[in-house]
Amino acid sequence: MYNFFTVTILRFVPIYFVISCLVAAYFYPGGNLLDPQQVGYSFNHNFLSDLGGYTSRSGEINFLSQFFFNLSMFLFVAVGIGFLFVPMLFKDNKINFYSAIIGSFFFFIGTVFFAGVGLTPHDLYRSEHIFFAINAFRILMPAGLIYVFVFFRSSVPNFYAYLTLAFFIFTTSYVLYQLFGGSPFDSIDALKQHVTIQKFIAFASTINIFVLSFGFKTRIKYLSIA
Amino acid sequence: MYKFWCVFIPRFFLLYFIVAIAIGYYFYPGGNHLDSSQVGYDFTRNFLSELGFYKTLSNETNFISSFFFNTAMFFNILVGIGFLFMPHLFNESKYAYIFAWVGAILMFFSCLFFALVGLSPGDIFFKAHIFFVQVAFNLVFLAYLFICLAFYFSQISKKYMIGSIILFIISIIYAFHIGDQPVIDAIEQKELFQSTFTMKDLMLNAINQKLVIISMNISLLMFTYGFDNFIKRRGL
């Protein structure tokens, strides 16, 4: 059971997310925030959320693209549930165990917010969509920091602690960028900058979750549970 | 592994399907094939596929309802993969093993087509939607027949076949009922649809469709108990 929730799920969802984004990009009809005439999806002109729009930025039906993208976001709930099992992998040390519970709680809420992004397309539920998208990353900040602490104190190789530290730094930087980085509406260059940074942070988070599953696998082996 | 794919996955699917239908029902804005002014979803006047429509027949946005219904249909892929693990449970008997493999392959393709139903809402991909529905149902009935035969030739209780027998009886009645009915796109050929079908026809079709789906799901659930019994007995 622990192997399923803390390893299998944490590997499956990130892989599914990446594949879904590629499939969704393929089916995306066109348009971006500043140019509704654009044909198809552009990785440096479109936000990821554009894939989940009920209609595309060009005003066309966007069924297949939104289906794959929104489902992949919704599946992050499973990652959150997986993280609720992680504290048991650190039960051999009281401080680690209780810290992991707090960290997992934040991870769970953060992933529920990601699912919320998938359930609120930007063109139908704009304010809810922005709320979930912005706060998901803010909630993941304490989650990442607490797990850095847990990993450094546990027998998990330090590589995972450094990786999570990098994730924490990226997430914090992105949150600051969201607060002070200007508006993507300002110019096409501003849009490209926002879009590129969003993709970087989204895929960094995805890779982090995927790689952490290997760290958790080492704990499962160490504790001889499955 | 066998327990995960043959027992846990189909049961998870059934649970998700029921929850998704309930959520879809709650959020469905309204309209049916003959009355676009209907408010909300009506189990006796709406087909299940309508929950997956991009826009409802009342011409309203149907995002939440379609998301849950279509994802539930899409998860059929997992059930299809799960059934490919099933034949190994029947390898004690040669006939049971062969029938199980035929049933598993048919079930895999049936599930694939059910998943495609979720990817082709009837209001925007009508022809593809009807094609996928018809192929999926035809394959699933054959698949259940072969899985029943596998159970019959195995050394396990025959009680796990009850759900399928109920399904076959309902399906045969349903097939006779809809056999001579024309396939008409209720959106593109609205007037023809309304002149061909009465509300009574619509209600009969909608209720029958739900009976078939319910019996299919009961049958699937009973199979999982049969598979679980095999897995426990053989310590897999």
CSV table of C-alpha atoms in Angstrom, one decimal, chain A:
chain,number,residue,atom,x,y,z
A,1,MET,CA,0.0,0.0,0.0
A,2,TYR,CA,2.8,2.5,0.9
A,3,ASN,CA,4.6,1.6,-2.3
A,4,PHE,CA,1.4,2.3,-4.3
A,5,PHE,CA,0.6,5.7,-2.7
A,6,THR,CA,4.1,7.1,-2.2
A,7,VAL,CA,5.9,5.7,-5.2
A,8,THR,CA,3.6,4.5,-8.0
A,9,ILE,CA,1.2,7.4,-7.8
A,10,LEU,CA,4.0,9.9,-7.5
A,11,ARG,CA,5.5,8.5,-10.7
A,12,PHE,CA,2.4,8.0,-12.6
A,13,VAL,CA,0.8,11.5,-12.2
A,14,PRO,CA,3.8,13.5,-13.3
A,15,ILE,CA,4.3,11.3,-16.4
A,16,TYR,CA,0.6,11.6,-17.2
A,17,PHE,CA,0.8,15.3,-16.7
A,18,VAL,CA,3.7,15.8,-19.2
A,19,ILE,CA,2.0,13.5,-21.8
A,20,SER,CA,-1.3,15.2,-21.3
A,21,CYS,CA,0.2,18.7,-21.8
A,22,LEU,CA,1.8,17.5,-25.1
A,23,VAL,CA,-1.5,15.9,-26.3
A,24,ALA,CA,-3.5,19.0,-25.2
A,25,ALA,CA,-1.0,21.3,-27.0
A,26,TYR,CA,-1.4,19.2,-30.1
A,27,PHE,CA,-5.2,19.6,-30.1
A,28,TYR,CA,-5.3,23.3,-29.0
A,29,PRO,CA,-6.9,25.3,-31.8
A,30,GLY,CA,-5.1,28.6,-31.3
A,31,GLY,CA,-4.9,32.1,-29.9
A,32,ASN,CA,-3.1,33.6,-26.9
A,33,LEU,CA,-3.7,36.3,-24.4
A,34,LEU,CA,-2.7,39.1,-26.8
A,35,ASP,CA,-3.3,37.5,-30.2
A,36,PRO,CA,-6.5,35.5,-30.9
A,37,GLN,CA,-5.2,34.9,-34.5
A,38,GLN,CA,-2.3,32.6,-33.5
A,39,VAL,CA,-2.7,29.1,-35.0
A,40,GLY,CA,-2.2,26.2,-32.6
A,41,TYR,CA,-0.4,26.2,-29.2
A,42,SER,CA,2.9,28.1,-28.7
A,43,PHE,CA,5.1,27.0,-25.8
A,44,ASN,CA,6.4,30.5,-25.4
A,45,HIS,CA,3.2,32.5,-26.0
A,46,ASN,CA,0.5,30.4,-24.2
A,47,PHE,CA,0.1,29.7,-20.5
A,48,LEU,CA,-0.5,26.1,-19.5
A,49,SER,CA,-4.0,27.3,-18.3
A,50,ASP,CA,-4.9,28.2,-21.9
A,51,LEU,CA,-5.0,24.4,-22.6
A,52,GLY,CA,-7.7,24.1,-20.0
A,53,GLY,CA,-9.9,26.8,-21.3
A,54,TYR,CA,-13.5,25.8,-22.2
A,55,THR,CA,-12.9,27.7,-25.5
A,56,SER,CA,-9.5,28.5,-26.9
A,57,ARG,CA,-8.2,32.1,-26.9
A,58,SER,CA,-9.3,32.2,-30.6
A,59,GLY,CA,-12.9,31.5,-29.5
A,60,GLU,CA,-13.0,27.9,-30.9
A,61,ILE,CA,-14.3,24.8,-29.2
A,62,ASN,CA,-11.4,23.4,-27.1
A,63,PHE,CA,-12.9,20.1,-25.9
A,64,LEU,CA,-10.0,17.6,-26.3
A,65,SER,CA,-7.3,20.0,-25.1
A,66,GLN,CA,-9.2,21.0,-22.0
A,67,PHE,CA,-10.2,17.4,-21.3
A,68,PHE,CA,-6.6,16.1,-21.2
A,69,PHE,CA,-5.2,19.1,-19.4
A,70,ASN,CA,-7.9,19.5,-16.8
A,71,LEU,CA,-7.9,15.7,-16.0
A,72,SER,CA,-4.1,15.8,-15.5
A,73,MET,CA,-4.5,18.7,-13.1
A,74,PHE,CA,-7.3,17.0,-11.3
A,75,LEU,CA,-5.2,13.9,-10.8
A,76,PHE,CA,-2.8,15.9,-8.6
A,77,VAL,CA,-5.3,15.1,-5.9
A,78,ALA,CA,-3.9,11.6,-6.0
A,79,VAL,CA,-0.5,13.0,-5.4
A,80,GLY,CA,-1.8,14.9,-2.3
A,81,ILE,CA,-3.4,11.7,-1.0
A,82,GLY,CA,-0.1,9.9,-1.7
A,83,PHE,CA,1.7,12.5,0.5
A,84,LEU,CA,-0.6,11.7,3.4
A,85,PHE,CA,1.0,8.3,3.5
A,86,VAL,CA,4.5,9.7,3.5
A,87,PRO,CA,4.8,10.5,7.2
A,88,MET,CA,4.6,6.8,8.0
A,89,LEU,CA,7.9,6.4,6.2
A,90,PHE,CA,9.5,8.6,8.8
A,91,LYS,CA,7.9,7.1,11.9
A,92,ASP,CA,11.2,5.9,13.3
A,93,ASN,CA,11.9,9.4,14.5
A,94,LYS,CA,9.3,11.5,16.3
A,95,ILE,CA,10.4,15.0,15.1
A,96,ASN,CA,10.7,13.8,11.5
A,97,PHE,CA,7.3,12.0,11.8
A,98,TYR,CA,5.4,15.1,13.1
A,99,SER,CA,7.3,17.5,10.7
A,100,ALA,CA,6.3,15.2,7.8
A,101,ILE,CA,2.7,15.3,8.9
A,102,ILE,CA,2.7,19.1,8.7
A,103,GLY,CA,4.6,19.1,5.4
A,104,SER,CA,2.2,16.5,3.9
A,105,PHE,CA,-0.8,18.5,5.1
A,106,PHE,CA,0.5,21.5,3.1
A,107,PHE,CA,1.3,19.3,0.1
A,108,PHE,CA,-2.2,17.9,0.2
A,109,ILE,CA,-3.8,21.3,0.3
A,110,GLY,CA,-1.5,22.5,-2.5
A,111,THR,CA,-2.4,19.6,-4.7
A,112,VAL,CA,-6.1,20.1,-4.0
A,113,PHE,CA,-5.6,23.6,-5.2
A,114,PHE,CA,-4.0,22.3,-8.4
A,115,ALA,CA,-7.0,20.1,-8.9
A,116,GLY,CA,-9.1,23.3,-8.4
A,117,VAL,CA,-7.2,24.8,-11.3
A,118,GLY,CA,-8.4,21.9,-13.5
A,119,LEU,CA,-12.0,22.3,-12.4
A,120,THR,CA,-12.1,26.1,-13.0
A,121,PRO,CA,-11.3,26.9,-16.6
A,122,HIS,CA,-10.0,30.5,-16.9
A,123,ASP,CA,-12.7,31.6,-19.3
A,124,LEU,CA,-15.6,30.3,-17.1
A,125,TYR,CA,-14.5,30.8,-13.5
A,126,ARG,CA,-11.8,33.4,-13.8
A,127,SER,CA,-11.5,34.6,-10.2
A,128,GLU,CA,-11.6,31.0,-8.8
A,129,HIS,CA,-9.0,29.9,-11.4
A,130,ILE,CA,-6.6,32.7,-10.4
A,131,PHE,CA,-7.2,32.0,-6.7
A,132,PHE,CA,-6.3,28.3,-7.0
A,133,ALA,CA,-3.4,28.9,-9.4
A,134,ILE,CA,-1.7,31.6,-7.3
A,135,ASN,CA,-2.3,30.0,-3.9
A,136,ALA,CA,-1.3,26.4,-4.9
A,137,PHE,CA,2.3,27.6,-5.3
A,138,ARG,CA,2.2,29.6,-2.1
A,139,ILE,CA,1.0,26.6,-0.1
A,140,LEU,CA,3.7,24.4,-1.6
A,141,MET,CA,6.4,26.8,-0.2
A,142,PRO,CA,6.1,25.7,3.5
A,143,ALA,CA,5.5,22.1,2.3
A,144,GLY,CA,8.9,22.1,0.5
A,145,LEU,CA,10.7,23.8,3.3
A,146,ILE,CA,9.4,21.3,5.9
A,147,TYR,CA,10.4,18.3,3.7
A,148,VAL,CA,13.9,19.8,3.3
A,149,PHE,CA,14.2,19.7,7.1
A,150,VAL,CA,12.8,16.1,7.2
A,151,PHE,CA,15.1,14.8,4.5
A,152,PHE,CA,18.3,16.3,6.0
A,153,ARG,CA,17.4,14.7,9.4
A,154,SER,CA,16.6,11.2,7.9
A,155,SER,CA,18.5,8.5,6.2
A,156,VAL,CA,17.2,9.5,2.8
A,157,PRO,CA,20.3,10.5,0.6
A,158,ASN,CA,21.0,14.2,0.8
A,159,PHE,CA,20.4,14.5,-3.0
A,160,TYR,CA,16.7,14.5,-2.3
A,161,ALA,CA,17.0,17.2,0.4
A,162,TYR,CA,19.0,19.4,-2.1
A,163,LEU,CA,16.5,18.7,-4.8
A,164,THR,CA,13.6,19.8,-2.5
A,165,LEU,CA,15.6,22.8,-1.4
A,166,ALA,CA,16.0,23.8,-5.1
A,167,PHE,CA,12.2,23.3,-5.5
A,168,PHE,CA,11.6,25.5,-2.5
A,169,ILE,CA,13.8,28.3,-3.9
A,170,PHE,CA,12.2,28.1,-7.4
A,171,THR,CA,8.7,28.1,-5.9
A,172,THR,CA,9.5,31.1,-3.6
A,173,SER,CA,11.1,33.0,-6.5
A,174,TYR,CA,8.0,32.3,-8.7
A,175,VAL,CA,5.7,33.6,-5.9
A,176,LEU,CA,7.8,36.8,-5.7
A,177,TYR,CA,7.7,37.1,-9.4
A,178,GLN,CA,3.9,36.8,-9.4
A,179,LEU,CA,3.8,39.6,-6.9
A,180,PHE,CA,6.3,42.0,-8.4
A,181,GLY,CA,6.9,40.8,-12.0
A,182,GLY,CA,4.5,43.0,-13.8
A,183,SER,CA,1.6,42.0,-16.0
A,184,PRO,CA,1.7,39.7,-19.0
A,185,PHE,CA,-0.8,42.1,-20.7
A,186,ASP,CA,2.0,44.8,-20.9
A,187,SER,CA,3.6,43.6,-24.1
A,188,ILE,CA,4.3,40.4,-26.1
A,189,ASP,CA,7.8,40.2,-24.4
A,190,ALA,CA,6.2,40.4,-21.0
A,191,LEU,CA,3.8,37.7,-22.0
A,192,LYS,CA,6.7,35.5,-23.2
A,193,GLN,CA,8.6,36.0,-20.0
A,194,HIS,CA,5.6,35.1,-17.8
A,195,VAL,CA,4.7,32.1,-20.0
A,196,THR,CA,8.3,30.7,-20.0
A,197,ILE,CA,8.8,31.1,-16.3
A,198,GLN,CA,5.4,29.5,-15.6
A,199,LYS,CA,6.4,26.5,-17.6
A,200,PHE,CA,9.8,26.2,-16.0
A,201,ILE,CA,8.3,26.2,-12.5
A,202,ALA,CA,5.5,23.8,-13.4
A,203,PHE,CA,7.8,21.3,-14.9
A,204,ALA,CA,10.4,21.8,-12.1
A,205,SER,CA,7.6,20.9,-9.6
A,206,THR,CA,6.6,17.9,-11.7
A,207,ILE,CA,10.2,16.6,-11.8
A,208,ASN,CA,10.6,17.2,-8.1
A,209,ILE,CA,7.5,15.1,-7.3
A,210,PHE,CA,8.7,12.3,-9.7
A,211,VAL,CA,12.2,12.2,-8.3
A,212,LEU,CA,10.9,12.3,-4.6
A,213,SER,CA,9.2,8.9,-5.3
A,214,PHE,CA,12.7,7.4,-5.6
A,215,GLY,CA,13.7,8.9,-2.2
A,216,PHE,CA,10.5,7.5,-0.7
A,217,LYS,CA,11.3,4.1,-2.2
A,218,THR,CA,14.6,4.1,-0.3
A,219,ARG,CA,12.7,4.7,2.9
A,220,ILE,CA,10.3,1.8,2.1
A,221,LYS,CA,13.3,-0.5,1.6
A,222,TYR,CA,14.9,0.8,4.8
A,223,LEU,CA,11.8,0.2,6.9
A,224,SER,CA,11.0,-3.0,5.0
A,225,ILE,CA,7.4,-2.1,4.4
A,226,ALA,CA,5.4,-2.1,1.1
